[in-house]
PDB file of C-alpha atoms in Angstrom:
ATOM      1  CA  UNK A  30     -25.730 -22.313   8.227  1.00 63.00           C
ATOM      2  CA  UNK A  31     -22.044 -20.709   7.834  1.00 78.00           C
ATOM      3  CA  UNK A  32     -22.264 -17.147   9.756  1.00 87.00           C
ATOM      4  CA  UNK A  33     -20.306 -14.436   7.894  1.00 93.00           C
ATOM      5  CA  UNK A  34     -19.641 -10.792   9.446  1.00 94.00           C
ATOM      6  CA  UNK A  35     -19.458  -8.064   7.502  1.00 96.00           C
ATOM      7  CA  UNK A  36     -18.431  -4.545   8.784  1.00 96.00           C
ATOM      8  CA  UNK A  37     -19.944  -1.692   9.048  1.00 96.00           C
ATOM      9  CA  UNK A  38     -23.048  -2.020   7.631  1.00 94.00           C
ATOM     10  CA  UNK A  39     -23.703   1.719   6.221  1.00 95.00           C
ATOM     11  CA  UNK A  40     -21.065   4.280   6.138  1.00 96.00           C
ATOM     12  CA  UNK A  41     -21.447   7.911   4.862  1.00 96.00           C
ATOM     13  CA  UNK A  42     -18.110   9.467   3.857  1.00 95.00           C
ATOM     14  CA  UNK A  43     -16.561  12.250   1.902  1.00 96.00           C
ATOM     15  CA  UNK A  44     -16.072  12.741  -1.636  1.00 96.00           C
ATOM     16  CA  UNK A  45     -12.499  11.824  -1.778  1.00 96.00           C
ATOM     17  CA  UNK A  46     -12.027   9.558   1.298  1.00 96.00           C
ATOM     18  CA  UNK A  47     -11.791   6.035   0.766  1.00 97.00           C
ATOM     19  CA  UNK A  48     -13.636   3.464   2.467  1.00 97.00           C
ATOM     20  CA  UNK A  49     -12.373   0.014   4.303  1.00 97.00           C
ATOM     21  CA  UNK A  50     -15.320  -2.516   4.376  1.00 97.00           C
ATOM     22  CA  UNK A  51     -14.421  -6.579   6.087  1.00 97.00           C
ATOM     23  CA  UNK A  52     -15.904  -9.450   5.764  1.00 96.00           C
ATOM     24  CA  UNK A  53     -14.955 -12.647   8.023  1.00 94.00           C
ATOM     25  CA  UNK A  54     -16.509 -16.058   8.250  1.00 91.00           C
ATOM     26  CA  UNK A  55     -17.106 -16.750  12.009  1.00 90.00           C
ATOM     27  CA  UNK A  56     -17.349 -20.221  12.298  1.00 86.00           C
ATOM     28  CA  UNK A  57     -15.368 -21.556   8.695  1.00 84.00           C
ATOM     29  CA  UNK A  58     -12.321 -20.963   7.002  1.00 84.00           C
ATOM     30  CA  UNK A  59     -13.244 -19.421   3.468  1.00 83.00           C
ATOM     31  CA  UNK A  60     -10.345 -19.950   0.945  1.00 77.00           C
ATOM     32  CA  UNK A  61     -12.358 -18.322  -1.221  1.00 88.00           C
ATOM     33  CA  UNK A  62     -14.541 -14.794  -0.626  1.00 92.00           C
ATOM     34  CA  UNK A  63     -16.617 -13.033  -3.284  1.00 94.00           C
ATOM     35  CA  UNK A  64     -17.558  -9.116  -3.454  1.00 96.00           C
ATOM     36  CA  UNK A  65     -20.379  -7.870  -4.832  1.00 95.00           C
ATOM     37  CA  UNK A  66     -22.257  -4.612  -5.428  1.00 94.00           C
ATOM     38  CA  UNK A  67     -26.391  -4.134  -5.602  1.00 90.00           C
ATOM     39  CA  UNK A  68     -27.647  -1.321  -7.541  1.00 83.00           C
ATOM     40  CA  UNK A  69     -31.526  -0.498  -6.452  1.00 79.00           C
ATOM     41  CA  UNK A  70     -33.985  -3.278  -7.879  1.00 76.00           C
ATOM     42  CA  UNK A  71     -30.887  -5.084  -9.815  1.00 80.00           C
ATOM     43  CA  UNK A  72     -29.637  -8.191  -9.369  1.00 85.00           C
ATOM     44  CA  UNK A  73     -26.212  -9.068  -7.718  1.00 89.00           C
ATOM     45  CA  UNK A  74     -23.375  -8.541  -9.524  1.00 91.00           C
ATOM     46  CA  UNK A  75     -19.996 -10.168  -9.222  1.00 93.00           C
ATOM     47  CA  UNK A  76     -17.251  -7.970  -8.529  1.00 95.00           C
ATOM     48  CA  UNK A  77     -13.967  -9.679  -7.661  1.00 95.00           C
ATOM     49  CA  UNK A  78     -13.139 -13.284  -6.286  1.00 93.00           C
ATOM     50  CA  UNK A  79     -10.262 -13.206  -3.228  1.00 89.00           C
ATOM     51  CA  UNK A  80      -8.680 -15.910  -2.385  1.00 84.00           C
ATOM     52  CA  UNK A  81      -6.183 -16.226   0.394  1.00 80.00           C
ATOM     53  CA  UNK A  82      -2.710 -15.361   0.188  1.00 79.00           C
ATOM     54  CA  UNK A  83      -2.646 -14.448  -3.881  1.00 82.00           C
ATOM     55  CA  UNK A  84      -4.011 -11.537  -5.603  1.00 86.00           C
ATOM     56  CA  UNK A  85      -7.918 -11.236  -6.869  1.00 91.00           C
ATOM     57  CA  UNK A  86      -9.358 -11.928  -9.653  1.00 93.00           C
ATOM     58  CA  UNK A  87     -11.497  -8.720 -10.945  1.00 95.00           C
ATOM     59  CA  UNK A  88     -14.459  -9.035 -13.170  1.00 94.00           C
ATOM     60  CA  UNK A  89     -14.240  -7.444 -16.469  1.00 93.00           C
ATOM     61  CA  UNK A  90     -15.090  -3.152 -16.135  1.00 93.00           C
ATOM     62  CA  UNK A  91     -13.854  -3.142 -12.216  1.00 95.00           C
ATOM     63  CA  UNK A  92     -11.117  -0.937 -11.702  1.00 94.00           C
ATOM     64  CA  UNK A  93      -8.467  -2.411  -9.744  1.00 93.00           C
ATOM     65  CA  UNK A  94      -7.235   0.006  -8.804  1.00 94.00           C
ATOM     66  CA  UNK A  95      -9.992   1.732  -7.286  1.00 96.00           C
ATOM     67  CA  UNK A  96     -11.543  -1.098  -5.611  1.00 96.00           C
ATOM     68  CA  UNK A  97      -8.866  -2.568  -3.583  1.00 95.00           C
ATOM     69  CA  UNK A  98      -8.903  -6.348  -1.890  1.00 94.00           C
ATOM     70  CA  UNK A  99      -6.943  -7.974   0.759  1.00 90.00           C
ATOM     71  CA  UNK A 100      -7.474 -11.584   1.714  1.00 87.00           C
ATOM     72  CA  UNK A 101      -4.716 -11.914   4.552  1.00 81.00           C
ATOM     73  CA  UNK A 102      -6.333 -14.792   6.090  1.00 86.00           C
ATOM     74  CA  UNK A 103      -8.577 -17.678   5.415  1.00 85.00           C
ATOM     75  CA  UNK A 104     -11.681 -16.026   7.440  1.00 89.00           C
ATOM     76  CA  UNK A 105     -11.065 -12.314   6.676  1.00 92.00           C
ATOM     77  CA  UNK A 106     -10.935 -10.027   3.101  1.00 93.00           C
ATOM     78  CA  UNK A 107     -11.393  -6.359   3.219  1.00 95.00           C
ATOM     79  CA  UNK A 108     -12.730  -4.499   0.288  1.00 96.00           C
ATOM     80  CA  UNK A 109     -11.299  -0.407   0.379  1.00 97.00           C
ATOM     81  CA  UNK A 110     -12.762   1.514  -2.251  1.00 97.00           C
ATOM     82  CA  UNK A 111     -10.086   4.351  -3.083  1.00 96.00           C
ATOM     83  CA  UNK A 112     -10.992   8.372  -3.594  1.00 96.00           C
ATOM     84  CA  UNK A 113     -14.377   7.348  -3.141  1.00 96.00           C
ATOM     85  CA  UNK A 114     -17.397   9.137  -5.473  1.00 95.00           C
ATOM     86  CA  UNK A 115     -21.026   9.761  -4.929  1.00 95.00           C
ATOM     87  CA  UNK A 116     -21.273   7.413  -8.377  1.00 94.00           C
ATOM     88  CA  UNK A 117     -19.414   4.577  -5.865  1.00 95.00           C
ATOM     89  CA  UNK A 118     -22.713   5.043  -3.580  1.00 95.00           C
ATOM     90  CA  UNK A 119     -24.152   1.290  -3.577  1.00 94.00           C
ATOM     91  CA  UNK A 120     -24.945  -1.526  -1.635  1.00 94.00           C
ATOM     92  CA  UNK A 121     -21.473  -3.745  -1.375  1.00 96.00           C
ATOM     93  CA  UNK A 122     -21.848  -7.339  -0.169  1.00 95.00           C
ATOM     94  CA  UNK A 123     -19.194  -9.423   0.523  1.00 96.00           C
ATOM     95  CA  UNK A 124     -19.966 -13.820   0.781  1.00 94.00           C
ATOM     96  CA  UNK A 125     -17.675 -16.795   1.905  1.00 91.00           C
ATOM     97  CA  UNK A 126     -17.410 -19.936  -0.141  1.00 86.00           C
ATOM     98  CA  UNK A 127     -17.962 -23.346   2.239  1.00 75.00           C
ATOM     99  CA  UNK A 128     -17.499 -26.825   0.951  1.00 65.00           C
ATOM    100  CA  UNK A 129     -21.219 -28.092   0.747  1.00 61.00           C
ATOM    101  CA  UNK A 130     -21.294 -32.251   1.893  1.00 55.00           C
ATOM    102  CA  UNK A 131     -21.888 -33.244  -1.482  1.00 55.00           C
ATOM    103  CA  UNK A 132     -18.465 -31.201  -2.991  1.00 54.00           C
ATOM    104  CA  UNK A 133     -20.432 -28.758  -3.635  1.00 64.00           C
ATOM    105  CA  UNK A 134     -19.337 -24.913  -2.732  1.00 72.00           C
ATOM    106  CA  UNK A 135     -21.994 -22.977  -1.403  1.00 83.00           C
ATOM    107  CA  UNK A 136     -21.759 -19.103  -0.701  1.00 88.00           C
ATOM    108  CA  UNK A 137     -22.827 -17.592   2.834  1.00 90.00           C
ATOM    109  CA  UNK A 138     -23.540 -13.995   2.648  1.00 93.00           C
ATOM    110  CA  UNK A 139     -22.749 -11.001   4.827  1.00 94.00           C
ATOM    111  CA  UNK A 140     -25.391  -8.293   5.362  1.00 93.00           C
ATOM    112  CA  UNK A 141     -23.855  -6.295   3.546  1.00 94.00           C
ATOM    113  CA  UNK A 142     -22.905  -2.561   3.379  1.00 96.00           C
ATOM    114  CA  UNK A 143     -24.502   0.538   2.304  1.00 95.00           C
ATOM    115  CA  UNK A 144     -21.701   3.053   1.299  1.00 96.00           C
ATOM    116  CA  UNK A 145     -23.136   6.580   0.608  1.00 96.00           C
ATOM    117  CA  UNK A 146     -20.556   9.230  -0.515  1.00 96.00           C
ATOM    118  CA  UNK A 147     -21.614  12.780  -0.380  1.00 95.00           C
TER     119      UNK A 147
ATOM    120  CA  UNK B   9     -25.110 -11.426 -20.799  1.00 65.00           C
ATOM    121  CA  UNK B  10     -27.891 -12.594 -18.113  1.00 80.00           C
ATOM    122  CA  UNK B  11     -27.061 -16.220 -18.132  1.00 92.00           C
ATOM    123  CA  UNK B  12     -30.022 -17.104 -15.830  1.00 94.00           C
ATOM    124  CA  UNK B  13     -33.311 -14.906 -15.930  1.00 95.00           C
ATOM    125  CA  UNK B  14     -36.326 -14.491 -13.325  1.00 95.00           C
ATOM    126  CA  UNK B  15     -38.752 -13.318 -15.334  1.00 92.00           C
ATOM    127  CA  UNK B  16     -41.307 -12.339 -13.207  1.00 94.00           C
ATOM    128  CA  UNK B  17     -40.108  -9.501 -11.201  1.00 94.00           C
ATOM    129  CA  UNK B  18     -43.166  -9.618  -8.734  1.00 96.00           C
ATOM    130  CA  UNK B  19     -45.588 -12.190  -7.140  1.00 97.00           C
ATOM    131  CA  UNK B  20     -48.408 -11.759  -4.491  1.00 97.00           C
ATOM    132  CA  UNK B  21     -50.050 -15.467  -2.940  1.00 98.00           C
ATOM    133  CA  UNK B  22     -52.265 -15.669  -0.006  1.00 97.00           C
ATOM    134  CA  UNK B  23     -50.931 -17.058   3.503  1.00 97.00           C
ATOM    135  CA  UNK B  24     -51.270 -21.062   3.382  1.00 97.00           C
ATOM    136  CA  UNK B  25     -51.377 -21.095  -0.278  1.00 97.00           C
ATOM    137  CA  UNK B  26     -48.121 -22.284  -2.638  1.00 98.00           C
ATOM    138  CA  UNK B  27     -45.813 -19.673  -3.955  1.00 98.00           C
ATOM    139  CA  UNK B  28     -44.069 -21.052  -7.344  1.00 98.00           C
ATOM    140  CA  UNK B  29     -40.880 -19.142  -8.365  1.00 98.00           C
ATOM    141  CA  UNK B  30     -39.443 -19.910 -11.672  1.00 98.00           C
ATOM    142  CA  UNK B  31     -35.995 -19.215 -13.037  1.00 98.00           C
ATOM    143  CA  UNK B  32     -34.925 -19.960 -16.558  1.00 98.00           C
ATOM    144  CA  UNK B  33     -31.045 -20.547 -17.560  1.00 97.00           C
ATOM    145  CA  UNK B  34     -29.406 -20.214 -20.657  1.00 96.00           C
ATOM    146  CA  UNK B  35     -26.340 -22.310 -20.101  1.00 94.00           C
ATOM    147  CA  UNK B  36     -26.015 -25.528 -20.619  1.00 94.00           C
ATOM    148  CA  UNK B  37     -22.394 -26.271 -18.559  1.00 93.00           C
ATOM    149  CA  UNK B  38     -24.259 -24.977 -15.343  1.00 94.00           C
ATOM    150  CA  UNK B  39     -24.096 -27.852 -12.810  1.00 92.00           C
ATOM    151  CA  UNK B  40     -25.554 -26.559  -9.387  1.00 92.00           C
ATOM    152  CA  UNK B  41     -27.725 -24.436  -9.151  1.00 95.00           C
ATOM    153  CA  UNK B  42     -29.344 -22.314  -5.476  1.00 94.00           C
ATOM    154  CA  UNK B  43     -31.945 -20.243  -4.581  1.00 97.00           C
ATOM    155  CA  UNK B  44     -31.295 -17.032  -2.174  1.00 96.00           C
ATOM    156  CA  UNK B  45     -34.164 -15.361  -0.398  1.00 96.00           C
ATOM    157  CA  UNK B  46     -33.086 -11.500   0.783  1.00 92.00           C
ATOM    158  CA  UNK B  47     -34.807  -8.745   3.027  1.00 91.00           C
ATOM    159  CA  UNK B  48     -34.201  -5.031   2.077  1.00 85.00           C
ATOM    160  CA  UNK B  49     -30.534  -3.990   3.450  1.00 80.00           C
ATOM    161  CA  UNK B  50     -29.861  -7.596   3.959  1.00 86.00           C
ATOM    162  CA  UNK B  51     -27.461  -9.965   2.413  1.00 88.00           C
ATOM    163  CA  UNK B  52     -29.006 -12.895   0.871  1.00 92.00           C
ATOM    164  CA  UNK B  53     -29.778 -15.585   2.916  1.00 92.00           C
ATOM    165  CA  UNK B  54     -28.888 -19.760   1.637  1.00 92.00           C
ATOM    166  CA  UNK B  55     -32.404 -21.270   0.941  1.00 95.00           C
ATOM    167  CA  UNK B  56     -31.945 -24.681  -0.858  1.00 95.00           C
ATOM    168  CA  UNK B  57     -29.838 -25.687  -3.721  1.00 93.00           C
ATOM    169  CA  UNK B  58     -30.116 -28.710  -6.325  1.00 94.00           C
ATOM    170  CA  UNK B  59     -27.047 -30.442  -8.626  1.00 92.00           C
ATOM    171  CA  UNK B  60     -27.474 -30.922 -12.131  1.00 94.00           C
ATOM    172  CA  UNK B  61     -28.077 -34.866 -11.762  1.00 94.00           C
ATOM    173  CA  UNK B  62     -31.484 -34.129  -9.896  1.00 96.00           C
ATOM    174  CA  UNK B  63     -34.391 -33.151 -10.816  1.00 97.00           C
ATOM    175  CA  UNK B  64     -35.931 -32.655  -7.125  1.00 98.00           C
ATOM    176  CA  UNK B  65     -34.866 -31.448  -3.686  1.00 97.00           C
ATOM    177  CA  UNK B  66     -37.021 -30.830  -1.047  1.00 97.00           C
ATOM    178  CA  UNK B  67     -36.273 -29.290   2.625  1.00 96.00           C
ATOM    179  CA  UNK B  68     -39.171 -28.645   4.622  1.00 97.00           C
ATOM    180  CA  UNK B  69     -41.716 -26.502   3.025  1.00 97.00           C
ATOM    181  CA  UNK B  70     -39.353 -25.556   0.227  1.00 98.00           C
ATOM    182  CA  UNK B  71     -39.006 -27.606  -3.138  1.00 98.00           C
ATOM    183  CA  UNK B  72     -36.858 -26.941  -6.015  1.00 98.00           C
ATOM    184  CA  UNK B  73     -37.712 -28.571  -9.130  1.00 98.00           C
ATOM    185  CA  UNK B  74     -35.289 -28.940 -11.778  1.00 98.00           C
ATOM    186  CA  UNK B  75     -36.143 -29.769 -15.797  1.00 97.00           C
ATOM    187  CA  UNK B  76     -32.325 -29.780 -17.469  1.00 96.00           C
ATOM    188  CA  UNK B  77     -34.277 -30.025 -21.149  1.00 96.00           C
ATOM    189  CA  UNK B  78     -36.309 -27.052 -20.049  1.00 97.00           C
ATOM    190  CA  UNK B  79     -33.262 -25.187 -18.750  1.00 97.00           C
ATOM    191  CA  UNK B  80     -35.283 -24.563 -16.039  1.00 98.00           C
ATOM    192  CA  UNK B  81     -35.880 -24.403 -12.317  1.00 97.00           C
ATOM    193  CA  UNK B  82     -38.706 -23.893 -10.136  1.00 98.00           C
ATOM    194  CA  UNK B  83     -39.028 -23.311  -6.448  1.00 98.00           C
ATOM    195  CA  UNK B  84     -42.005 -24.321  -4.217  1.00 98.00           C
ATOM    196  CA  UNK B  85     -42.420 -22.585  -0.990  1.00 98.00           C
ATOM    197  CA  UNK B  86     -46.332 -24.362   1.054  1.00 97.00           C
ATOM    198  CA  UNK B  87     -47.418 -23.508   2.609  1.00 98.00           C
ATOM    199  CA  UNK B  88     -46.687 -19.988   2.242  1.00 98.00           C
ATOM    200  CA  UNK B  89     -46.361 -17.582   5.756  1.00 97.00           C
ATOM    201  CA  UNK B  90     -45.789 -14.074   6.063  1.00 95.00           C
ATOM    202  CA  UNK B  91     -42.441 -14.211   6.839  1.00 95.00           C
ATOM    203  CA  UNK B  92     -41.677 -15.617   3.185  1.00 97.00           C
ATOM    204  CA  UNK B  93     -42.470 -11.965   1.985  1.00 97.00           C
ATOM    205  CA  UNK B  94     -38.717 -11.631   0.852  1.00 96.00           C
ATOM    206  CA  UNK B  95     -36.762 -11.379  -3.057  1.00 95.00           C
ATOM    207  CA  UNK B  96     -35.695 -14.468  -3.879  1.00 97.00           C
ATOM    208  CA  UNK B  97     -32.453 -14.857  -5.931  1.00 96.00           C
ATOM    209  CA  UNK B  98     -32.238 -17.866  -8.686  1.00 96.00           C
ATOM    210  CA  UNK B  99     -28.655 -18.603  -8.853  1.00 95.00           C
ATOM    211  CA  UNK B 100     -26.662 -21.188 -11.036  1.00 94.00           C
ATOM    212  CA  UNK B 101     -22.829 -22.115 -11.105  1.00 92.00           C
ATOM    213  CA  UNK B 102     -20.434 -24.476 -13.375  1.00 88.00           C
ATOM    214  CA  UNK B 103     -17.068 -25.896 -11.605  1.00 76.00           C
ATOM    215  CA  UNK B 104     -15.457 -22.518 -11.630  1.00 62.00           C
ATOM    216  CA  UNK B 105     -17.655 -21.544  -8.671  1.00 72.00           C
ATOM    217  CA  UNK B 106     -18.778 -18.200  -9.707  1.00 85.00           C
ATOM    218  CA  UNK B 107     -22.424 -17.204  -9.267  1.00 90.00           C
ATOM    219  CA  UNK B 108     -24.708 -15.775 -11.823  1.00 91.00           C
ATOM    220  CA  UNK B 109     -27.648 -14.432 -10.502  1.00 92.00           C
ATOM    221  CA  UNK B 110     -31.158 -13.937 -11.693  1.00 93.00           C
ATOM    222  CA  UNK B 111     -32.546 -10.410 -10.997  1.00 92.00           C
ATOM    223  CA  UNK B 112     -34.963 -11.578  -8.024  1.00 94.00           C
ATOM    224  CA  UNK B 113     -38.358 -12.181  -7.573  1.00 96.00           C
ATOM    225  CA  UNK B 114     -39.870  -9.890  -4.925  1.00 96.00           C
ATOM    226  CA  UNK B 115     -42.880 -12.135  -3.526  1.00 97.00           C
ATOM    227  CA  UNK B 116     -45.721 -10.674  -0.676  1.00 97.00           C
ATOM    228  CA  UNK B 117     -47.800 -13.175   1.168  1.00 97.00           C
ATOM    229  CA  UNK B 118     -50.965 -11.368   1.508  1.00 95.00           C
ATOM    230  CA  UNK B 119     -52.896 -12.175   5.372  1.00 91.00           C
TER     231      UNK B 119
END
């Protein structure tokens, strides 16, 4: 399968500080990237959709503002979450869509990051 | 709005024997749907998927059934090895390309 890198993989920061977190497909260009944040024992949930070289698409209750998303290329998007909180402690996981043989998009995952803000 | 349930949160099966994951959806417009399987501090990893004009796919010791009157999906991991001892994600998708995902299914494969 697709191999997507996703960096750093846990980060402990300040109350305050904000946080840069990338995700690049390796071997694919990705026109389109996903974010998404795990809370413990929950299910994945959708954050914002990137695609290259416009502005992304934010699911309904993310702030915008505070969860900022750059897609400067077709294999990288970086996800900086802004005067970061210990509420914005969470797993983040960033994926890469690839165009399946049958037309078919299928996601490849990065291994995602564990922010913890103090 | 959880568009596509797991609704067993848990399931233990003995090594060799078939695990049987099920995943109900509520959506009718869905058209492709995947399964994930992720370890702890992991992103998930691409299992098998199945389009909406199926109603089988198999790839190696995994099988995802699909019943569109049902609304629902199965997956069929045999024979099951430790290794398999994951969550497993039931995900679905319409032509927009966004994922909804189920909650998971955390299965052990008992020795």
């Amino acid at each position: 399968g697709a191999v997507v890198s996703q960096h750093p993989s846990w980060v402990i920061c300040k109350s305050g500080t904000s946080v840069k977190i990338e995700c690049r497909s390796l071997d694919f260009q990705a026109t389109t990237m996903f974010w998404y944040r795990q809370f413990p024992k929950q299910s994945l949930m959708l954050m914002a959709t990137s695609n290259e070289g416009s502005k992304a698409t934010y699911e309904q209750g993310v702030e915008k503002d505070k969860f900022l998303i750059n897609h400067a290329s077709l294999t990288l998007s970086t996800l900086t979450v802004t005067s970061a909180h210990p509420e914005d402690s969470s797993f983040y996981i960033c994926s890469a869509r690839m165009r399946g043989l049958a037309g078919k998009n299928i996601q490849y995952f990065g291994a995602g990051t564990r922010l913890s803000v103090l | 709005d959880q568009q596509v349930k797991q609704n067993s949160p848990s399931l233990s099966v003995q090594e060799g024997r078939i695990s049987i994951l099920n995943c109900d959806y509520t959506n009718s417009m869905f058209d492709y749907f995947l399964w994930y399987k992720k370890y702890p501090a992991e992103g998930p990893t691409f299992l098998i998927s199945i389009s909406s004009i199926k109603d089988k796919n198999e790839d190696g010791r995994f099988t995802v059934f699909l019943n569109k009157s049902a609304k629902h999906l199965s997956l069929h991991i045999v024979p099951s090895q430790p290794g398999d001892s994951a969550v497993y994600f039931c995900a679905a998708t319409k032509n927009d390309y966004k994922l909804s995902f189920g909650a998971g299914t955390t299965v052990t494969v008992r020795a």
